[in-house]
Amino acid sequence: MSAVYRFNANKIDGSFLEEIKEKFAGKNIKIVVSELDETEYLLSSETNKVKLITAIENIKNRQNLIEVSLEDLLSAGES
């Protein structure tokens, strides 16, 4: 059995450790900790991967873009 947890290290608490102990009770386990590459995470889902690649292609081809002027952004912030 295996489990993958992805979250900010600041969120690790006693309940997380208790969950691991309960899930793997009586078994020898290996804990590997590595920094998460956000790009890798976003590309791990086929749906996200297609959306990101499509968005990149849209930018390269200047298609399906929404242009907003700095003035519009500044005036929107005043509302």
Short mmCIF file of C-alpha atoms in Angstrom, two decimals:
data_model
loop_
_atom_site.label_atom_id
_atom_site.label_comp_id
_atom_site.label_asym_id
_atom_site.label_seq_id
_atom_site.Cartn_x
_atom_site.Cartn_y
_atom_site.Cartn_z
CA MET A 1 0.00 0.00 0.00
CA SER A 2 1.18 3.53 -0.63
CA ALA A 3 -0.12 7.03 -0.04
CA VAL A 4 0.97 10.39 -1.39
CA TYR A 5 0.39 13.57 0.61
CA ARG A 6 0.98 17.01 -0.88
CA PHE A 7 0.80 20.07 1.32
CA ASN A 8 2.80 22.85 2.90
CA ALA A 9 5.27 21.66 5.55
CA ASN A 10 3.80 24.17 8.02
CA LYS A 11 0.58 22.11 7.99
CA ILE A 12 2.22 18.99 9.47
CA ASP A 13 0.80 18.34 12.91
CA GLY A 14 0.09 15.51 15.29
CA SER A 15 -3.12 14.51 13.49
CA PHE A 16 -1.16 13.93 10.28
CA LEU A 17 1.25 11.62 12.10
CA GLU A 18 -1.65 9.80 13.77
CA GLU A 19 -3.27 9.26 10.35
CA ILE A 20 -0.06 7.68 9.02
CA LYS A 21 0.24 5.47 12.11
CA GLU A 22 -3.36 4.34 11.74
CA LYS A 23 -3.14 3.72 7.99
CA PHE A 24 0.07 1.68 8.22
CA ALA A 25 -0.38 0.14 11.69
CA GLY A 26 2.11 -2.63 12.40
CA LYS A 27 3.94 -2.22 9.07
CA ASN A 28 7.44 -1.01 8.29
CA ILE A 29 7.24 2.16 6.25
CA LYS A 30 9.58 4.46 4.36
CA ILE A 31 9.02 8.20 4.50
CA VAL A 32 10.53 10.25 1.69
CA VAL A 33 10.31 14.03 1.84
CA SER A 34 11.02 16.18 -1.20
CA GLU A 35 10.26 19.69 -2.26
CA LEU A 36 7.33 19.82 -4.67
CA ASP A 37 7.95 21.28 -8.10
CA GLU A 38 4.75 23.22 -8.85
CA THR A 39 5.14 22.67 -12.59
CA GLU A 40 5.42 18.92 -12.10
CA TYR A 41 2.31 18.95 -9.93
CA LEU A 42 0.31 20.98 -12.47
CA LEU A 43 1.35 18.63 -15.27
CA SER A 44 0.51 15.48 -13.29
CA SER A 45 -3.15 15.65 -14.35
CA GLU A 46 -3.79 15.02 -18.05
CA THR A 47 -6.60 17.60 -18.00
CA ASN A 48 -4.35 20.29 -16.48
CA LYS A 49 -1.55 19.36 -18.85
CA VAL A 50 -3.78 19.86 -21.92
CA LYS A 51 -5.08 23.18 -20.57
CA LEU A 52 -1.59 24.49 -19.86
CA ILE A 53 -0.19 23.42 -23.22
CA THR A 54 -3.19 24.97 -24.98
CA ALA A 55 -2.71 28.21 -23.04
CA ILE A 56 0.98 28.31 -23.98
CA GLU A 57 0.14 27.74 -27.64
CA ASN A 58 -2.50 30.48 -27.49
CA ILE A 59 0.09 32.91 -26.16
CA LYS A 60 2.66 31.92 -28.80
CA ASN A 61 0.07 32.32 -31.57
CA ARG A 62 -1.56 35.39 -30.00
CA GLN A 63 -4.99 33.71 -30.05
CA ASN A 64 -7.79 33.75 -27.48
CA LEU A 65 -6.09 36.49 -25.48
CA ILE A 66 -7.72 39.17 -23.38
CA GLU A 67 -5.81 42.42 -23.34
CA VAL A 68 -6.28 44.81 -20.46
CA SER A 69 -4.66 48.21 -20.25
CA LEU A 70 -2.92 49.40 -17.11
CA GLU A 71 -5.40 52.27 -16.94
CA ASP A 72 -8.32 49.81 -16.90
CA LEU A 73 -6.70 47.84 -14.10
CA LEU A 74 -6.06 50.96 -12.05
CA SER A 75 -9.58 52.27 -12.51
CA ALA A 76 -11.07 48.86 -11.61
CA GLY A 77 -9.16 48.95 -8.33
CA GLU A 78 -10.73 52.28 -7.42
CA SER A 79 -14.28 50.94 -7.67
#
